[in-house]
Structure formats: structure tokens, C-alpha cells
mmCIF file of C-alpha atoms and ligand atoms in Angstrom:
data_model
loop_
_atom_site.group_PDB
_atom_site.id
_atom_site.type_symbol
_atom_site.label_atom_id
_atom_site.label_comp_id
_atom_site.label_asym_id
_atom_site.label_seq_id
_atom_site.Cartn_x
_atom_site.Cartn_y
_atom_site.Cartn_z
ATOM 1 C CA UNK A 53 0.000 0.000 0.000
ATOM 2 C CA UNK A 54 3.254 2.858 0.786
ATOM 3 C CA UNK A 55 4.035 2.348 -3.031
ATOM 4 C CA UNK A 56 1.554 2.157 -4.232
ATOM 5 C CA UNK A 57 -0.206 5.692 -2.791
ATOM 6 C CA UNK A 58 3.157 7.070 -4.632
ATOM 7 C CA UNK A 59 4.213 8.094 -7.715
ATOM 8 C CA UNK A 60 8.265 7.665 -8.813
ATOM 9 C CA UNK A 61 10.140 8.496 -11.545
ATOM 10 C CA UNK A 62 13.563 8.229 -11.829
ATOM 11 C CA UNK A 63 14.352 11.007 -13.374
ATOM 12 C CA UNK A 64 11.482 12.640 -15.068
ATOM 13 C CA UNK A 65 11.839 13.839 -18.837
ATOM 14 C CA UNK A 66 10.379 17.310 -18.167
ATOM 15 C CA UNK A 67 12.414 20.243 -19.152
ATOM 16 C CA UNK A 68 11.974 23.663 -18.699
ATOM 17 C CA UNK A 69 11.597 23.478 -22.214
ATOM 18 C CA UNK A 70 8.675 22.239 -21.736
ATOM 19 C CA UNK A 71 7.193 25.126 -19.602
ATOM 20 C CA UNK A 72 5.692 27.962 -21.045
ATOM 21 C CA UNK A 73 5.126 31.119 -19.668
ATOM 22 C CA UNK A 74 6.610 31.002 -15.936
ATOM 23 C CA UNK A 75 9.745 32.629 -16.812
ATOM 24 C CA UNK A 76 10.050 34.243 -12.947
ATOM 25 C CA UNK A 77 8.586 30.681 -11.206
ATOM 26 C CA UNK A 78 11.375 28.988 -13.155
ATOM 27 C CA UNK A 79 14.117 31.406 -12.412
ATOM 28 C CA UNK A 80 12.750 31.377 -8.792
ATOM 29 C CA UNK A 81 12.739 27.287 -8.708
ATOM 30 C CA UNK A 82 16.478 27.204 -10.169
ATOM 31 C CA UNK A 83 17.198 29.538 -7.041
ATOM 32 C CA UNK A 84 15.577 27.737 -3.881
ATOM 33 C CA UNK A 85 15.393 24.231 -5.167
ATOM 34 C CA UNK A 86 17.732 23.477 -7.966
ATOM 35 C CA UNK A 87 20.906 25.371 -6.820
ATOM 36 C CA UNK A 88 21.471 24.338 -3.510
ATOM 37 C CA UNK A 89 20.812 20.560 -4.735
ATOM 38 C CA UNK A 90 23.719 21.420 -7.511
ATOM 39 C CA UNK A 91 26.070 23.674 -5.256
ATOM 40 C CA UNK A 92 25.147 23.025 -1.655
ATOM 41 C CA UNK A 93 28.465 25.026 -0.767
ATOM 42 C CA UNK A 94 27.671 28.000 -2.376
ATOM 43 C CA UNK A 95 25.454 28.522 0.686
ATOM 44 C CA UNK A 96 28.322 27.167 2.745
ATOM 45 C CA UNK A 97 30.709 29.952 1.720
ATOM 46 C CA UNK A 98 28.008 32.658 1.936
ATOM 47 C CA UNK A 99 26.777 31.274 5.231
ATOM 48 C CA UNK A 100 23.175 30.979 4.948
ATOM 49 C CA UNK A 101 20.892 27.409 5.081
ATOM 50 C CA UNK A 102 19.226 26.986 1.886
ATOM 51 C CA UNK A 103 15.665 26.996 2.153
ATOM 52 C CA UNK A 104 14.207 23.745 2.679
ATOM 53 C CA UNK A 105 10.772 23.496 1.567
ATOM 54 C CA UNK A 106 9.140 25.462 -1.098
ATOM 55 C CA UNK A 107 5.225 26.064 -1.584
ATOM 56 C CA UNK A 108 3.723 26.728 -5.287
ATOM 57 C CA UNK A 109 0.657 28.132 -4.864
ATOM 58 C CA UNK A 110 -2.375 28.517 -7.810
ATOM 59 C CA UNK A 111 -4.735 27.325 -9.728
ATOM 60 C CA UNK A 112 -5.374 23.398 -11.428
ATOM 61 C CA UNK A 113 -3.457 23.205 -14.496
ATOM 62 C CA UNK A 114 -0.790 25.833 -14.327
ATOM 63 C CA UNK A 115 2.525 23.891 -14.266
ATOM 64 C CA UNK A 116 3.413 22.880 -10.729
ATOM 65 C CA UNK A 117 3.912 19.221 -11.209
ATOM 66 C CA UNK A 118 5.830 20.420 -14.299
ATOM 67 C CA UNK A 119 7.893 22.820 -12.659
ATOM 68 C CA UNK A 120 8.697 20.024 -10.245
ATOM 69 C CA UNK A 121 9.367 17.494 -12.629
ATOM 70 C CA UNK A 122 11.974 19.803 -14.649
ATOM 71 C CA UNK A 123 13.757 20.757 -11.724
ATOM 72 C CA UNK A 124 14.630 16.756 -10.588
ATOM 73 C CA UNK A 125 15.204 16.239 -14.495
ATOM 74 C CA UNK A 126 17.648 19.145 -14.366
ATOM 75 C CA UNK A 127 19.231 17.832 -10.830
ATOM 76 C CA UNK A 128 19.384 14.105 -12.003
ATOM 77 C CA UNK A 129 17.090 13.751 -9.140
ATOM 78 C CA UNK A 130 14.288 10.994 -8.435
ATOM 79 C CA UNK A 131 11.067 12.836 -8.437
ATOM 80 C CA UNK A 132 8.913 10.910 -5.624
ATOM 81 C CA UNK A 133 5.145 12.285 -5.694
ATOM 82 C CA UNK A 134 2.371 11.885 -3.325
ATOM 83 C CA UNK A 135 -0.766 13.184 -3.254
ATOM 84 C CA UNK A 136 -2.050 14.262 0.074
ATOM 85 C CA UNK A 137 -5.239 14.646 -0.806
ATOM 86 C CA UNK A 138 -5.860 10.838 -1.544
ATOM 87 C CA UNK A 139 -3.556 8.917 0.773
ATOM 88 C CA UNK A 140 -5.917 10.672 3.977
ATOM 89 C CA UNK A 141 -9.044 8.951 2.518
ATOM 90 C CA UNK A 142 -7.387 5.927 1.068
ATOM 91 C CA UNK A 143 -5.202 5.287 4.432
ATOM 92 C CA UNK A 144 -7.117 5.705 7.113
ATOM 93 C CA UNK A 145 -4.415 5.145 10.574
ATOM 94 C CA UNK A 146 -1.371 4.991 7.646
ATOM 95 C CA UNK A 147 -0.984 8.452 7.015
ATOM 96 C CA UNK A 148 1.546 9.385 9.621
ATOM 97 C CA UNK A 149 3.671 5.695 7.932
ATOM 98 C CA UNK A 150 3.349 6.828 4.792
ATOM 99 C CA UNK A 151 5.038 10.315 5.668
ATOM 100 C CA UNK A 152 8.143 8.439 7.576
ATOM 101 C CA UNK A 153 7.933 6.348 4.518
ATOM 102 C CA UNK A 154 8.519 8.777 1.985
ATOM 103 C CA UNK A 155 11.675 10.736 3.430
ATOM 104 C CA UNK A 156 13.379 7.108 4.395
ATOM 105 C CA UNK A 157 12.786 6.473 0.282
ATOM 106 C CA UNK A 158 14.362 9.685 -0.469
ATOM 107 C CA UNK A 159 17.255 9.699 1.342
ATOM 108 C CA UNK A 160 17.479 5.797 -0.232
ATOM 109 C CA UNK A 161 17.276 7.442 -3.231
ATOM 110 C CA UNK A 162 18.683 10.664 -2.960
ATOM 111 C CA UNK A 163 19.370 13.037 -4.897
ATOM 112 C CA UNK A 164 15.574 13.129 -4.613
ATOM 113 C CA UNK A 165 12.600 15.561 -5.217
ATOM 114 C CA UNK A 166 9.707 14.888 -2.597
ATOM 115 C CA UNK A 167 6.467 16.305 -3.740
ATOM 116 C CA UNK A 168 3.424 16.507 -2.056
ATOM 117 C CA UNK A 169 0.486 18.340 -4.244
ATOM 118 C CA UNK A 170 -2.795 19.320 -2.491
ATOM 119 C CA UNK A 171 -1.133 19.839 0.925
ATOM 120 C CA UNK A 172 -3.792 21.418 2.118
ATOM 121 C CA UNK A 173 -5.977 17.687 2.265
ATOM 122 C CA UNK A 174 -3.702 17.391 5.940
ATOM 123 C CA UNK A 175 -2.292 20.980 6.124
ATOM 124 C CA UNK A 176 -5.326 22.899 6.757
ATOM 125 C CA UNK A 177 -5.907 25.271 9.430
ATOM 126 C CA UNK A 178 -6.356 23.602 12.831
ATOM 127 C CA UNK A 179 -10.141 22.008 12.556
ATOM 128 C CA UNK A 180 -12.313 23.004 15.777
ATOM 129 C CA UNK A 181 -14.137 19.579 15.806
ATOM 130 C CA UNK A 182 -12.135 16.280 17.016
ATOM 131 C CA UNK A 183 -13.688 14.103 14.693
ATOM 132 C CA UNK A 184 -11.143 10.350 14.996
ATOM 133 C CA UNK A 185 -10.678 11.073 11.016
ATOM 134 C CA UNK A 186 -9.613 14.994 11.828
ATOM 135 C CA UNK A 187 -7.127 13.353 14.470
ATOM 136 C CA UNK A 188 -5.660 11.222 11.762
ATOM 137 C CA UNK A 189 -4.670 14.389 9.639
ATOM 138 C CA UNK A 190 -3.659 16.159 12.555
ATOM 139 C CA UNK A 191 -1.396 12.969 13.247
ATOM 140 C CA UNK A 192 -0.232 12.913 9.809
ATOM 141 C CA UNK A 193 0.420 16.831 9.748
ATOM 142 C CA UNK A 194 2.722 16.384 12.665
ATOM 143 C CA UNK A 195 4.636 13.493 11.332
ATOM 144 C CA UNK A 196 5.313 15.742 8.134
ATOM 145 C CA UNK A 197 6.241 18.957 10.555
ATOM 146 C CA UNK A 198 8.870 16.531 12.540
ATOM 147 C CA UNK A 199 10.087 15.069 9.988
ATOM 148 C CA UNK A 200 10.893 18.202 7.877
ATOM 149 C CA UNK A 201 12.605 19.746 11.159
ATOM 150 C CA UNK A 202 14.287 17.004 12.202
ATOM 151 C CA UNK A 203 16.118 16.311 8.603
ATOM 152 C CA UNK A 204 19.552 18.187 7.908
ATOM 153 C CA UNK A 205 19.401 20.047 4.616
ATOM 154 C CA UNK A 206 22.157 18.689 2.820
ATOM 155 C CA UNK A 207 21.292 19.808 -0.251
ATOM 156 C CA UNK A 208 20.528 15.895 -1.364
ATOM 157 C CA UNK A 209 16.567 16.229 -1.260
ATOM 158 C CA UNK A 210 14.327 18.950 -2.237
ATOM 159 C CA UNK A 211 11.035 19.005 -0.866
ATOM 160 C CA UNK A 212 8.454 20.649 -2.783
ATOM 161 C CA UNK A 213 4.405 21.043 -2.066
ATOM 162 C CA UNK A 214 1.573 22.303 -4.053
ATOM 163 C CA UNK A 215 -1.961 23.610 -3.362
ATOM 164 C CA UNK A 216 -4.501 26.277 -4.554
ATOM 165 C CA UNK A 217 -5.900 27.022 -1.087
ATOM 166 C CA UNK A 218 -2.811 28.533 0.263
ATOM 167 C CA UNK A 219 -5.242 30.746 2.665
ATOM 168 C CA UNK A 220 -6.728 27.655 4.208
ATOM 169 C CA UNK A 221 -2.837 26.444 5.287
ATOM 170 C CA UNK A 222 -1.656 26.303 8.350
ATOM 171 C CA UNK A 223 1.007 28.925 9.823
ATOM 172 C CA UNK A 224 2.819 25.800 11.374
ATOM 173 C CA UNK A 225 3.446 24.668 7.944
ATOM 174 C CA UNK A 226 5.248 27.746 6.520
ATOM 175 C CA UNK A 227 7.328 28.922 9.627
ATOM 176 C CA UNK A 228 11.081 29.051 9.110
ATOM 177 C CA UNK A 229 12.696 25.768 8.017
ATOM 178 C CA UNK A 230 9.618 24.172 6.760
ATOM 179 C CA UNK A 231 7.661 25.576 3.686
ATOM 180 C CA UNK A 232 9.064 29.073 4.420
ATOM 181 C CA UNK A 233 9.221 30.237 0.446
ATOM 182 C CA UNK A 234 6.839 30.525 -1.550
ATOM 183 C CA UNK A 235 6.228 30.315 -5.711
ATOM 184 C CA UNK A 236 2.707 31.458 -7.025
ATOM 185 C CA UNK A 237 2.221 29.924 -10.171
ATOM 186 C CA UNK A 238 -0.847 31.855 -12.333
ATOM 187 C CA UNK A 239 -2.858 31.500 -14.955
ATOM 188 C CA UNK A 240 -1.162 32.362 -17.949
ATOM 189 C CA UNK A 241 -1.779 35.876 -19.809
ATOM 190 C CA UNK A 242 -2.103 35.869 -23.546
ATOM 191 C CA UNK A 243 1.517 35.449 -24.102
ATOM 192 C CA UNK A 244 2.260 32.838 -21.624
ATOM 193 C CA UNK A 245 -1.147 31.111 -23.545
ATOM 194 C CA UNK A 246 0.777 31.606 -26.875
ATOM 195 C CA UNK A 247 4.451 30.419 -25.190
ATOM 196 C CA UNK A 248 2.321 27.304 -23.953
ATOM 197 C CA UNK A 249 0.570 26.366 -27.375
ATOM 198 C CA UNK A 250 3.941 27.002 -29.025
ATOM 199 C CA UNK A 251 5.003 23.937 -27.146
ATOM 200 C CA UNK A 252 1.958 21.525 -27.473
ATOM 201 C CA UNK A 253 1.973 22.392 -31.200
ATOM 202 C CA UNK A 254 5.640 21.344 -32.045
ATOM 203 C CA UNK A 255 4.552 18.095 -33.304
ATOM 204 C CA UNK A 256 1.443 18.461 -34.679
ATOM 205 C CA UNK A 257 0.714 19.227 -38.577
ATOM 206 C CA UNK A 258 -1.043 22.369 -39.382
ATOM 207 C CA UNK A 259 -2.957 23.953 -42.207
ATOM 208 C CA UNK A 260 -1.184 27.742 -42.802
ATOM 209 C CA UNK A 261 -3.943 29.674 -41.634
ATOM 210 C CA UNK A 262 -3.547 28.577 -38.213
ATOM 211 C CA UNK A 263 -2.641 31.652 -35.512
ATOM 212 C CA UNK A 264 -1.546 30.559 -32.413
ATOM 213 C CA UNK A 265 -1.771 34.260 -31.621
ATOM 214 C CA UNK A 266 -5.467 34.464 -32.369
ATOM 215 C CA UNK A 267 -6.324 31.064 -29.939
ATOM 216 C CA UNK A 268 -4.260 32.394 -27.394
ATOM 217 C CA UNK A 269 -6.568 35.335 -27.283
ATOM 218 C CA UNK A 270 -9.575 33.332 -27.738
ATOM 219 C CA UNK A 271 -8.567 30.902 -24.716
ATOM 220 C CA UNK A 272 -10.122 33.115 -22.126
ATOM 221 C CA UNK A 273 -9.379 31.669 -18.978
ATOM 222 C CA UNK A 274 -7.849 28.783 -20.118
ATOM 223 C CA UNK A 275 -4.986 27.304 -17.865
ATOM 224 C CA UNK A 276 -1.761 25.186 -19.207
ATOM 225 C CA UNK A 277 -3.618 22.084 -18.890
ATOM 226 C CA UNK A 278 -7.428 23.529 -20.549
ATOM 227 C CA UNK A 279 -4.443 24.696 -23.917
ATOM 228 C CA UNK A 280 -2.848 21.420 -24.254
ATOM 229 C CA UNK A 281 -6.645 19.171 -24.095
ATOM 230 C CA UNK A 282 -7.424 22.033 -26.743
ATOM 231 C CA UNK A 283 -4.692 20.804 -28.947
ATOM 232 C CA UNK A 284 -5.411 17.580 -28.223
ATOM 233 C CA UNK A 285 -9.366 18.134 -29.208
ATOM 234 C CA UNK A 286 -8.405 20.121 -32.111
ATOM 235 C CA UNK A 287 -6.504 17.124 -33.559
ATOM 236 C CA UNK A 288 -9.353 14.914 -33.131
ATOM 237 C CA UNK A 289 -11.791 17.134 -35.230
ATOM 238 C CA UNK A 290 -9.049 16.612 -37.703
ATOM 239 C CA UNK A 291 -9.452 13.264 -37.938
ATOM 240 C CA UNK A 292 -12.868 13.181 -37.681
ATOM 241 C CA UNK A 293 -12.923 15.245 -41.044
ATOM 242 C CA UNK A 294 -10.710 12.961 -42.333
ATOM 243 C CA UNK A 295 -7.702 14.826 -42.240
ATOM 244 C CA UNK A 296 -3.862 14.476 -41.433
ATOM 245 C CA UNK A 297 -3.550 18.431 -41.338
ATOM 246 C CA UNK A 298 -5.298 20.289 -38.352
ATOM 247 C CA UNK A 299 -6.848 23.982 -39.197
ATOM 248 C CA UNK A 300 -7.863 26.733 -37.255
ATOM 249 C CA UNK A 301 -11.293 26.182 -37.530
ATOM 250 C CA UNK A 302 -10.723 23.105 -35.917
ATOM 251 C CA UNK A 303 -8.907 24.394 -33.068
ATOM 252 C CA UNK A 304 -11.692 27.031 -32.876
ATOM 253 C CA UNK A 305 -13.950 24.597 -32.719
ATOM 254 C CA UNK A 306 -11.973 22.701 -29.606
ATOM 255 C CA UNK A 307 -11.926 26.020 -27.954
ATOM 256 C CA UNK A 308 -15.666 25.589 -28.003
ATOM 257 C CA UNK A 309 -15.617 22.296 -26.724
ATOM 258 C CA UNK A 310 -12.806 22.412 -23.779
ATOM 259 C CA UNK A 311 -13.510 25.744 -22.464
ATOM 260 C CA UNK A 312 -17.145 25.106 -22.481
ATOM 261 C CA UNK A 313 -17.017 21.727 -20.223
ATOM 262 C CA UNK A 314 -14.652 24.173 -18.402
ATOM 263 C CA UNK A 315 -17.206 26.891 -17.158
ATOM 264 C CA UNK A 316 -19.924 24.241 -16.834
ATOM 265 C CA UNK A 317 -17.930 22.277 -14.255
ATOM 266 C CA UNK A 318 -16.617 25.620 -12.133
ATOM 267 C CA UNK A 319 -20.564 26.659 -12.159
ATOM 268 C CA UNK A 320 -21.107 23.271 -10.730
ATOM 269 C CA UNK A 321 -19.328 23.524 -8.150
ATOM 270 C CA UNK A 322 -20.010 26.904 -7.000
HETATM 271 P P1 ATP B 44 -2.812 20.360 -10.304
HETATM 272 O O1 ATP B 44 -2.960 21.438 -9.293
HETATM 273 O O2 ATP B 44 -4.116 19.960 -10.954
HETATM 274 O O3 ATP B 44 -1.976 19.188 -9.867
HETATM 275 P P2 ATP B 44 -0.574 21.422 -11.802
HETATM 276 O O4 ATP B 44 -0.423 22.888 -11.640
HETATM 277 O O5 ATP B 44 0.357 20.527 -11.074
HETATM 278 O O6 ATP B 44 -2.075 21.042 -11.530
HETATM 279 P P3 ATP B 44 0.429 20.176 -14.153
HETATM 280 O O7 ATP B 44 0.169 18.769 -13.728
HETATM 281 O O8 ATP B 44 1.806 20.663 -14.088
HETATM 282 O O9 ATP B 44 -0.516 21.136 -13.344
HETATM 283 O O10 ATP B 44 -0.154 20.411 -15.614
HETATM 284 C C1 ATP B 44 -0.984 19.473 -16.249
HETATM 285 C C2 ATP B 44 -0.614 19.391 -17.724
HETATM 286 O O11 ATP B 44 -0.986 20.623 -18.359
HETATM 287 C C3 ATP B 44 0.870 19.254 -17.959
HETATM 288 O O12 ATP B 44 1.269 17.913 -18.029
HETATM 289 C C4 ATP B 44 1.072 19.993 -19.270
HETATM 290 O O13 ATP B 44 0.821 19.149 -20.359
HETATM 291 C C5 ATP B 44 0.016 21.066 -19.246
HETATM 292 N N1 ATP B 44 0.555 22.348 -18.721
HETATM 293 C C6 ATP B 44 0.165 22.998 -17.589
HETATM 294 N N2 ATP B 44 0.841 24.137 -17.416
HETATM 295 C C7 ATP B 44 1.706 24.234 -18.452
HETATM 296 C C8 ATP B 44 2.705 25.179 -18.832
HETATM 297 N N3 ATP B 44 2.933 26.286 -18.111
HETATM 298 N N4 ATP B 44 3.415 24.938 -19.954
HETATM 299 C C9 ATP B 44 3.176 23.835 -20.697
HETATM 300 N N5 ATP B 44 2.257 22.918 -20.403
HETATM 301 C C10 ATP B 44 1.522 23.090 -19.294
#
């Protein structure tokens, strides 16, 4: 049950290549992440402790895993993923294991990138009722807290986590030495849209009246993830026409379709 609640990759084939449109959350995740897992004694000489834990903050979609991914690519790092989130309701009484689990595999495995996306699932603030399944997250909080202080930063590991509720988080969680910087990671703009379908498009064949420029600005909304299932749909309308060759109209009309499902869902839930 540990492995399987986890996700590892040796070393993940995500550049930052791959990334569009964070230009400052990549330059930011080379800084307090990737550098002092390359040159641990740059901080040495300068005589500071490298941050341990970074938090990206934002929306669904927006390239946190990514960024993640590319920075244990970059570091030759395994990339060890767990999502909070599901291992409270799939391990009821394990959560606290699977925690102590985790860092042992890293340093096993180290140099290693732990992250944890949707911290909030045992990070939020302090519940007022004592529920046995709120005592369980409080248990497997605590086990994440100690185990984060009690492990010496040498520049092996990187521990990143990820959530969109960053209000609901616990001040425990972000004091100094634990997740004490942190990365917001936005929606893209219109050029960060257009950086992002530059890179989804690479491989695909298109007709010469397609404008990347013009979907970019016609994505309203629309986060990394929402422009590469647009890509994706606008090949399928291809080959529902029968063609090899994907045209605008077809990506105009995948616009329709993704963003559409899109707004209908957030409605939903609001
Ligand atoms: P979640 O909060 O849902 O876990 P996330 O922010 O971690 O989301 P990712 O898993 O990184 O999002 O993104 C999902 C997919 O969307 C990626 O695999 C990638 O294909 C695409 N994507 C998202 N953001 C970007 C981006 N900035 N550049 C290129 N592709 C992106």
C-alpha cells in the first residue's frame, strides 16, 4: 500500500523546455530548489541554510507538477510524488507511515525531489471539531512537521508542495525551516497562452492559416492544462474530417468544446 499511494520516476523527462510562460517561477525554482541541490556550498561559503521546503501556490493546471518534474530532471534527481489529498481517505491510521515512509525512500534514493500536491488535504488550518478522522490528519500533519525539522538540509533532497488554497494552510506549515518560500504559479496571460501552445503544437501538422496568436486570445481563462486538451481536441476534429492536417477552424472549434465543459464544471461547483 506505501508504493503504491506514490508516484516515482527516476528522473522525469520534463524540461523547462517544456514550460511555457513562468519565466520568474522557473528562475525562482532554479534559485531555492535546484541550486542548492547542484552547489550546496555555495550557501556554505556565503553562510546561509538553503531553504528547505518550497510552496507553489495557484490554480489546477498551471505547471506545478511540471515545474517540479523539470527541476529533478535538471538535478538528475528521483522525483517521488504523493498526493495528500488521496492517501488521507485511502489510508485511514497509515498516514503518519506513509510520511516516515517517503523521506526514508528519499534519502534511499537521494538526490531526490519529494512532492506533495494538495497539501492542504492534511495541512489545513487547525479544525475546531475532534472528529477520529480529523485526528488522523492532525497525526499525519505532525509526522510531516517533525520530519521536515528534524532532517539536515544537505542539499541531497528537495522538498516541494503544491496547493490552490494557500489561505486555508496552516502557519505551522510555513514557519522558518519548513515551507518558508513561496512560488505562485498563475494562470497564464495571452503570451504565456501563446508560449504554452507554441510547445503543445511542435509536433502536430497544421494547415497555414492557423494563428496561435489568435487562440491564445480566444482561450479566455484557459490554464496550461485547458491549452494542451485544446490541442489535443483540435486534432481529433481533424481526424474526424478525415484529415492528417489540423486547421484553425478546428482548433476554434476545440476552444468551443474544452472551455465550455470548463465553465460548466466551475458553475457546478459553485
Ligand atoms: P494540479 O494542481 O491539478 O496538480 P498542476 O499545476 O500541477 O495542476 P500540471 O500537472 O503541471 O498542473 O499540468 C498538467 C498538464 O498541463 C501538464 O502535463 C502539461 O501538459 C500542461 N501544462 C500545464 N501548465 C503548463 C505550462 N505552463 N506549460 C506547458 N504545459 C503546461
Amino acid at each position: 500500500p506505501l508504493v503504491s499511494s506514490m508516484e516515482i520516476e527516476e528522473k522525469p523527462d520534463v524540461t523547462y523546455e517544456n514550460i511555457g510562460g513562468l519565466e520568474d517561477q522557473i528562475r525562482e525554482t532554479i534559485e531555492t530548489v535546484e541550486l542548492p541541490l547542484k552547489n550546496p556550498e555555495i550557501f556554505e561559503k556565503v553562510g546561509i541554510t538553503p531553504p528547505k521546503g518550497v510552496l507553489f501556490y495557484g490554480s489546477p493546471g498551471t505547471g506545478k507538477t511540471l515545474l517540479a518534474k523539470a527541476v529533478a530532471n535538471e538535478t538528475n534527481a528521483t522525483f517521488i510524488k504523493i498526493v495528500a489529498s488521496e492517501f488521507v481517505k485511502k489510508y485511514i491510521g497509515e498516514g503518519s507511515r506513509l510520511v516516515r515512509g517517503v523521506f526514508e525512500l528519499a534519502k534511499e534514493k537521494a538526490p531526490a525531489i519529494i512532492f506533495i500536491d494538495e497539501i492542504d488535504a492534511i495541512a489545513g488550518k487547525r479544525l475546531q471539531s475532534s472528529t477520529s478522522g480529523d485526528r488522523e490528519v492532525q497525526r499525519t500533519l505532525m509526522q510531516l512537521l517533525a520530519e521536515m525539522d528534524g532532517f539536515e538540509s544537505r542539499g541531497d533532497i528537495g522538498i516541494i508542495a503544491a496547493t490552490n488554497r494557500p489561505d486555508i494552510l496552516d502557519p505551522a506549515l510555513l514557519r522558518p525551516g519548513r515551507f518558508d518560500r513561496i512560488i505562485e504559479v498563475p494562470v497564464p496571460d495571452e503570451e504565456g497562452k501563446y508560449e504554452i501552445l507554441k510547445i503543445h503544437t511542435k509536433n502536430m501538422s497544421l494547415t497555414a492559416d492557423v494563428d496561435l496568436q489568435d487562440i491564445a486570445r480566444k482561450a479566455k481563462n484557459a490554464s496550461g492544462a485547458d491549452l494542451k486538451a485544446i490541442c489535443t481536441e483540435a486534432g481529433m476534429f481533424a481526424i474526424r474530417d478525415g484529415n492528417t492536417e489540423v486547421s484553425q477552424e478546428n482548433f476554434n472549434q476545440a476552444i468551443e468544446k474544452v472551455l465550455n465543459k470548463h465553465n460548466k464544471q466551475q458553475a457546478e461547483e459553485t
